């Protein structure tokens, strides 16, 4: 997608739905926006959750038939905590037996019977991405409150029932010595892929590198000091590219003002639907809505575009037809902002950060 295009996509171009079914989670990951460094919940969220009836209201059988992919992940919750996750997967599969279904999860909840049934619903045209960042003695240091015995039980139940599994291992200083052991375990259990993720989360929201992140628990007491891996091969290479960009542009601010935007979701024909039933182009734009460190979350730029589209009511696909929202003002407003000469003058900063053509910590995680 280039700046010359009028808009990202129209309704008929949509081939993928990224669904955040819930804002709830049993874990307390310190770099997740649903809580404050692993402590108290984000004060701006309501633990919203979508039901099967909501899904039916938002996604008609005709719309589901045009899709290639539906996956559950999101910014704030874990799909395994939601009440109707299995039923929503069944609904999508019922109306499209060829599409790819998947979800990302910490694996620490639900019964083995639930996981066995999920494997049957997803079948071979889909997978579960298990976010497990260590072994029994380390996984909980980032995935706070996740019980290892539940993770192992549920992963094995899903795989043994014929489910296709991928293990995503987020590398920190405290677990990098276990990468090879975890990969061997993944192979032993029957995971199809083991992904060594080089975290992009040691880059702040205003594009500044940081060496560590202090976690706390629900009582506010300090727990693990999350540090970048020590081995260079385990670090996100975008951190090194940042120095080259600053040399070329003078600063990251200048780069973000001037960079061209190659929209990832436009290429995929993907939309993001929040647990409130709001349609946004991607999880990154939606992820700017409720930053806990703002007293008023509406100070973020993305709210200008939401307001331009009629506020939350105007982008709700529970209250409005999905075609009306996709083809409405939000997408056009965001795309038009890319023509602005700087973030200060209205270029949407999160788009420059996540889809700028020369700096991509997200994609570099998987290399």
Coordinates of C-alpha atoms in Angstrom, one line a residue:
X1 CA 0.0 0.0 0.0
X2 CA 1.4 3.4 -0.9
X3 CA 0.5 7.0 -0.2
X4 CA -1.0 7.2 -3.7
X5 CA -3.9 5.0 -2.8
X6 CA -7.2 6.7 -1.8
X7 CA -7.9 4.3 1.0
X8 CA -6.7 1.1 2.6
X9 CA -9.5 -1.2 1.4
X10 CA -13.3 -1.4 0.9
X11 CA -15.8 -4.0 2.3
X12 CA -15.4 -6.4 -0.7
X13 CA -11.6 -6.5 -0.1
X14 CA -11.9 -7.9 3.4
X15 CA -10.4 -11.4 3.6
X16 CA -9.3 -11.6 7.2
X17 CA -10.8 -10.8 10.7
X18 CA -8.6 -10.3 13.7
X19 CA -11.0 -10.7 16.6
X20 CA -10.4 -9.7 20.2
X21 CA -13.2 -11.6 21.9
X22 CA -12.4 -10.4 25.4
X23 CA -10.5 -7.9 27.5
X24 CA -10.3 -10.5 30.3
X25 CA -7.2 -12.5 31.1
X26 CA -6.1 -14.7 34.0
X27 CA -2.5 -13.7 33.5
X28 CA -0.7 -10.5 34.4
X29 CA 2.0 -10.0 31.8
X30 CA 4.0 -6.9 32.7
X31 CA 4.3 -5.6 29.2
X32 CA 0.6 -5.9 28.4
X33 CA -1.6 -2.9 28.3
X34 CA -4.4 -4.6 30.3
X35 CA -2.5 -4.0 33.5
X36 CA 0.0 -1.6 35.0
X37 CA 3.3 -3.4 34.7
X38 CA 1.7 -6.6 35.9
X39 CA -0.1 -4.9 38.8
X40 CA -3.5 -3.3 38.9
X41 CA -5.8 -3.5 35.9
X42 CA -5.8 -0.7 33.3
X43 CA -8.3 1.8 34.7
X44 CA -9.6 2.6 31.3
X45 CA -10.9 -0.8 30.3
X46 CA -14.1 -2.5 31.4
X47 CA -13.3 -6.2 30.8
X48 CA -15.7 -6.1 27.9
X49 CA -16.4 -9.5 26.2
X50 CA -18.2 -10.6 23.0
X51 CA -20.8 -13.3 23.1
X52 CA -21.9 -15.8 20.4
X53 CA -24.9 -13.6 19.8
X54 CA -22.7 -10.6 19.3
X55 CA -20.6 -12.5 16.7
X56 CA -23.8 -13.5 14.8
X57 CA -24.9 -9.8 14.9
X58 CA -21.5 -8.6 13.6
X59 CA -20.6 -11.2 11.1
X60 CA -23.3 -12.6 8.7
X61 CA -22.9 -16.0 7.0
X62 CA -22.4 -14.2 3.7
X63 CA -19.6 -12.1 5.1
X64 CA -17.9 -15.2 6.7
X65 CA -18.0 -16.9 3.3
X66 CA -15.8 -14.2 1.8
X67 CA -13.0 -14.7 4.4
X68 CA -9.8 -16.6 4.2
X69 CA -8.8 -16.2 7.9
X70 CA -10.3 -15.5 11.3
X71 CA -8.0 -15.4 14.2
X72 CA -8.4 -14.5 17.9
X73 CA -5.7 -12.5 19.6
X74 CA -6.0 -8.9 20.5
X75 CA -4.4 -6.3 22.8
X76 CA -5.9 -6.9 26.2
X77 CA -7.4 -10.4 26.8
X78 CA -6.8 -14.1 26.1
X79 CA -9.5 -16.0 24.1
X80 CA -9.4 -19.0 26.5
X81 CA -10.9 -16.8 29.2
X82 CA -14.0 -15.8 27.2
X83 CA -17.2 -17.8 27.7
X84 CA -18.2 -18.3 24.0
X85 CA -14.8 -18.7 22.3
X86 CA -15.5 -22.3 21.2
X87 CA -19.0 -21.5 20.0
X88 CA -17.7 -18.5 18.0
X89 CA -15.1 -20.8 16.3
X90 CA -17.9 -23.3 15.6
X91 CA -20.0 -20.5 14.0
X92 CA -17.3 -19.4 11.7
X93 CA -16.4 -23.0 10.7
X94 CA -20.1 -23.8 10.1
X95 CA -20.3 -21.1 7.4
X96 CA -16.9 -21.5 5.9
X97 CA -15.2 -24.9 5.9
X98 CA -12.2 -23.7 4.0
X99 CA -11.0 -20.7 6.0
X100 CA -8.1 -20.7 8.4
X101 CA -9.0 -20.5 12.1
X102 CA -6.5 -19.8 14.8
X103 CA -5.8 -18.1 18.1
X104 CA -3.0 -16.9 20.3
X105 CA -3.1 -18.0 23.9
X106 CA -1.1 -18.5 27.1
X107 CA -2.7 -22.0 27.4
X108 CA -3.3 -21.7 31.1
X109 CA -7.1 -22.2 31.3
X110 CA -10.0 -24.4 30.3
X111 CA -10.4 -28.2 30.6
X112 CA -8.8 -30.9 28.5
X113 CA -12.2 -31.6 27.2
X114 CA -12.5 -28.1 25.9
X115 CA -9.1 -28.3 24.2
X116 CA -10.0 -31.6 22.6
X117 CA -13.2 -30.2 21.2
X118 CA -11.4 -27.1 19.9
X119 CA -9.0 -29.3 18.0
X120 CA -12.0 -30.9 16.3
X121 CA -13.6 -27.6 15.4
X122 CA -10.5 -26.0 14.0
X123 CA -9.4 -29.2 12.2
X124 CA -6.4 -29.1 9.9
X125 CA -7.3 -25.7 8.4
X126 CA -6.1 -23.8 11.4
X127 CA -3.8 -23.8 14.4
X128 CA -3.3 -22.6 17.9
X129 CA -0.2 -20.4 18.7
X130 CA 0.8 -21.1 22.2
X131 CA 2.7 -18.1 23.8
X132 CA 4.9 -19.9 26.3
X133 CA 8.0 -18.0 27.3
X134 CA 10.1 -20.5 29.2
X135 CA 9.8 -23.8 31.0
X136 CA 8.3 -24.8 34.4
X137 CA 10.8 -22.6 36.3
X138 CA 10.7 -19.5 34.1
X139 CA 7.4 -19.2 32.1
X140 CA 5.6 -17.5 35.0
X141 CA 8.3 -14.8 35.3
X142 CA 6.7 -13.0 32.3
X143 CA 3.4 -14.9 32.1
X144 CA 2.6 -14.0 35.7
X145 CA -0.2 -16.1 37.2
X146 CA 0.0 -18.8 34.5
X147 CA 0.4 -22.3 36.0
X148 CA 2.8 -24.5 34.1
X149 CA 1.0 -27.7 34.8
X150 CA -2.1 -26.3 33.1
X151 CA -0.1 -25.2 30.1
X152 CA 1.5 -28.6 29.6
X153 CA -1.8 -30.4 30.1
X154 CA -3.8 -28.2 27.7
X155 CA -1.1 -28.1 25.0
X156 CA -0.8 -31.9 25.0
X157 CA -4.6 -32.4 25.0
X158 CA -5.0 -30.2 22.0
X159 CA -2.1 -31.8 20.1
X160 CA -3.1 -35.3 21.0
X161 CA -6.6 -34.6 19.6
X162 CA -5.1 -33.8 16.2
X163 CA -4.7 -30.0 16.7
X164 CA -2.0 -28.1 14.9
X165 CA 0.2 -26.2 17.4
X166 CA 2.9 -23.5 17.2
X167 CA 5.0 -22.6 20.2
X168 CA 6.0 -18.9 20.3
X169 CA 8.9 -18.4 22.8
X170 CA 9.5 -14.7 23.7
X171 CA 13.2 -14.4 24.5
X172 CA 14.4 -12.5 27.6
X173 CA 17.7 -12.6 29.6
X174 CA 16.1 -14.9 32.2
X175 CA 15.0 -17.6 29.7
X176 CA 17.4 -17.5 26.8
X177 CA 19.4 -20.4 28.2
X178 CA 16.3 -22.6 27.8
X179 CA 15.5 -21.9 24.1
X180 CA 17.1 -25.2 22.8
X181 CA 15.5 -27.2 25.6
X182 CA 12.1 -25.7 24.9
X183 CA 12.4 -26.4 21.2
X184 CA 13.2 -30.0 21.9
X185 CA 10.2 -30.2 24.2
X186 CA 8.0 -28.7 21.5
X187 CA 9.2 -31.3 19.0
X188 CA 8.6 -34.1 21.6
X189 CA 5.0 -32.9 22.2
X190 CA 4.3 -32.6 18.5
X191 CA 4.3 -28.9 17.8
X192 CA 4.6 -28.2 14.1
X193 CA 6.6 -25.0 14.7
X194 CA 8.8 -23.5 17.4
X195 CA 9.3 -19.7 16.9
X196 CA 12.1 -17.9 18.7
X197 CA 10.6 -14.4 19.2
X198 CA 13.0 -11.5 19.5
X199 CA 10.9 -9.1 21.5
X200 CA 10.1 -5.6 20.1
X201 CA 8.8 -4.5 23.5
X202 CA 12.2 -3.1 24.6
X203 CA 11.2 -0.1 22.4
X204 CA 9.0 2.4 24.1
X205 CA 5.8 3.8 22.6
X206 CA 7.7 6.9 21.7
X207 CA 10.4 4.9 19.9
X208 CA 13.1 4.9 22.6
X209 CA 15.1 1.8 23.4
X210 CA 15.1 0.5 27.0
X211 CA 17.3 -2.2 28.5
X212 CA 14.8 -3.6 31.1
X213 CA 11.3 -3.4 32.4
X214 CA 10.5 -3.8 36.1
X215 CA 7.5 -6.1 36.7
X216 CA 5.2 -6.0 39.7
X217 CA 2.5 -8.2 41.1
X218 CA -1.1 -7.5 41.9
X219 CA 0.0 -6.2 45.3
X220 CA 2.4 -3.8 43.7
X221 CA 5.5 -5.6 44.9
X222 CA 8.4 -5.8 42.5
X223 CA 8.9 -9.3 40.8
X224 CA 11.0 -10.0 37.8
X225 CA 13.2 -7.3 36.2
X226 CA 12.6 -8.2 32.6
X227 CA 15.8 -7.6 30.6
X228 CA 16.9 -7.9 27.0
X229 CA 18.6 -11.1 26.1
X230 CA 22.4 -10.9 26.4
X231 CA 23.2 -13.0 23.3
X232 CA 23.1 -10.7 20.2
X233 CA 21.4 -13.3 18.1
X234 CA 18.4 -13.2 20.4
X235 CA 17.9 -9.4 20.1
X236 CA 15.5 -7.6 17.8
X237 CA 17.6 -6.3 15.0
X238 CA 15.4 -3.2 14.7
X239 CA 17.2 -1.9 17.8
X240 CA 20.4 -1.8 15.7
X241 CA 18.6 -0.3 12.6
X242 CA 17.4 2.5 14.8
X243 CA 20.9 3.9 15.1
X244 CA 21.2 3.9 11.3
X245 CA 17.9 5.7 10.9
X246 CA 18.8 8.3 13.4
X247 CA 22.0 8.9 11.5
X248 CA 20.1 9.3 8.2
X249 CA 17.2 11.4 9.4
X250 CA 18.8 13.2 12.4
X251 CA 16.3 11.6 14.9
X252 CA 13.5 9.0 15.1
X253 CA 11.0 11.9 15.3
X254 CA 12.2 13.2 11.9
X255 CA 12.0 9.6 10.4
X256 CA 8.4 9.2 11.7
X257 CA 7.4 12.5 10.2
X258 CA 8.9 11.7 6.8
X259 CA 8.6 8.0 6.3
X260 CA 6.3 6.4 3.8
X261 CA 3.7 4.0 5.2
X262 CA 3.3 0.5 3.8
X263 CA 0.1 -0.7 5.5
X264 CA 0.4 -4.3 6.6
X265 CA -3.4 -4.9 7.0
X266 CA -4.2 -3.3 3.6
X267 CA -2.0 -6.0 2.0
X268 CA -3.9 -8.7 3.8
X269 CA -7.4 -7.2 3.6
X270 CA -7.6 -7.5 7.4
X271 CA -9.8 -5.7 9.9
X272 CA -9.5 -5.7 13.7
X273 CA -12.6 -6.0 15.9
X274 CA -12.3 -5.1 19.6
X275 CA -14.0 -6.8 22.6
X276 CA -16.4 -3.8 22.6
X277 CA -17.4 -4.6 19.0
X278 CA -15.6 -1.7 17.5
X279 CA -14.0 -2.0 14.1
X280 CA -10.5 -0.6 13.7
X281 CA -8.1 -1.3 10.9
X282 CA -5.6 -3.1 13.1
X283 CA -4.7 -4.0 16.6
X284 CA -2.0 -1.3 16.7
X285 CA -4.4 1.6 16.0
X286 CA -6.9 0.1 18.5
X287 CA -4.0 -0.4 20.9
X288 CA -3.6 3.4 21.3
X289 CA -7.2 3.8 22.6
X290 CA -6.7 2.9 26.3
X291 CA -3.1 3.5 27.4
X292 CA -3.2 3.2 31.1
X293 CA -0.5 5.9 31.7
X294 CA -2.7 8.6 30.4
X295 CA -5.1 10.2 32.9
X296 CA -7.4 10.8 29.9
X297 CA -6.8 8.1 27.2
X298 CA -8.4 10.4 24.6
X299 CA -5.2 12.4 24.3
X300 CA -4.0 9.8 21.8
X301 CA -4.2 10.9 18.1
X302 CA -6.4 7.9 17.1
X303 CA -9.4 9.4 19.0
X304 CA -9.5 12.2 16.4
X305 CA -10.2 9.7 13.7
X306 CA -12.7 7.8 15.9
X307 CA -14.5 11.0 16.6
X308 CA -14.5 11.9 12.9
X309 CA -16.3 8.6 12.3
X310 CA -19.0 9.3 14.8
X311 CA -17.2 8.1 18.0
X312 CA -17.4 4.6 19.4
X313 CA -21.0 4.4 18.4
X314 CA -20.1 5.2 14.8
X315 CA -17.5 2.3 14.5
X316 CA -19.5 -0.3 16.4
X317 CA -20.4 -3.3 14.2
X318 CA -22.9 -4.4 16.8
X319 CA -24.9 -1.2 16.3
X320 CA -24.0 -0.7 12.6
X321 CA -23.7 -2.9 9.6
X322 CA -20.1 -4.0 9.1
X323 CA -20.1 -2.8 5.4
X324 CA -21.2 0.6 6.5
X325 CA -18.4 0.9 9.0
X326 CA -15.6 -0.5 6.7
X327 CA -16.7 1.9 3.9
X328 CA -17.3 4.8 6.3
X329 CA -15.2 7.7 7.5
X330 CA -12.7 5.9 9.8
X331 CA -10.6 4.1 7.2
X332 CA -10.6 7.1 4.9
X333 CA -9.6 9.5 7.7
X334 CA -6.7 7.4 8.8
X335 CA -5.4 6.8 5.2
X336 CA -5.7 10.6 4.5
X337 CA -3.5 11.4 7.5
X338 CA -0.6 9.6 5.8
X339 CA -0.4 12.5 3.4
X340 CA 0.4 15.0 6.2
X341 CA 3.9 16.3 6.4
X342 CA 4.4 15.5 10.1
X343 CA 2.8 13.8 13.1
X344 CA 2.3 17.3 14.7
X345 CA 0.3 18.2 11.6
X346 CA -1.9 15.1 11.7
X347 CA 0.0 12.2 10.3
X348 CA -1.1 9.2 12.5
X349 CA 2.0 8.4 14.5
X350 CA 1.1 4.8 15.3
X351 CA 0.9 4.1 11.5
X352 CA 4.4 5.5 11.0
X353 CA 5.7 3.5 14.0
X354 CA 4.2 0.2 13.0
X355 CA 4.2 0.4 9.2
X356 CA 6.9 2.9 8.4
X357 CA 8.9 1.5 5.5
X358 CA 12.4 1.5 7.2
X359 CA 11.7 0.5 10.8
X360 CA 9.8 -2.7 11.7
X361 CA 10.3 -4.2 15.2
X362 CA 7.2 -6.3 14.8
X363 CA 8.4 -8.2 11.7
X364 CA 11.9 -8.4 13.1
X365 CA 10.7 -10.5 16.0
X366 CA 10.3 -13.5 13.8
X367 CA 13.6 -13.4 11.9

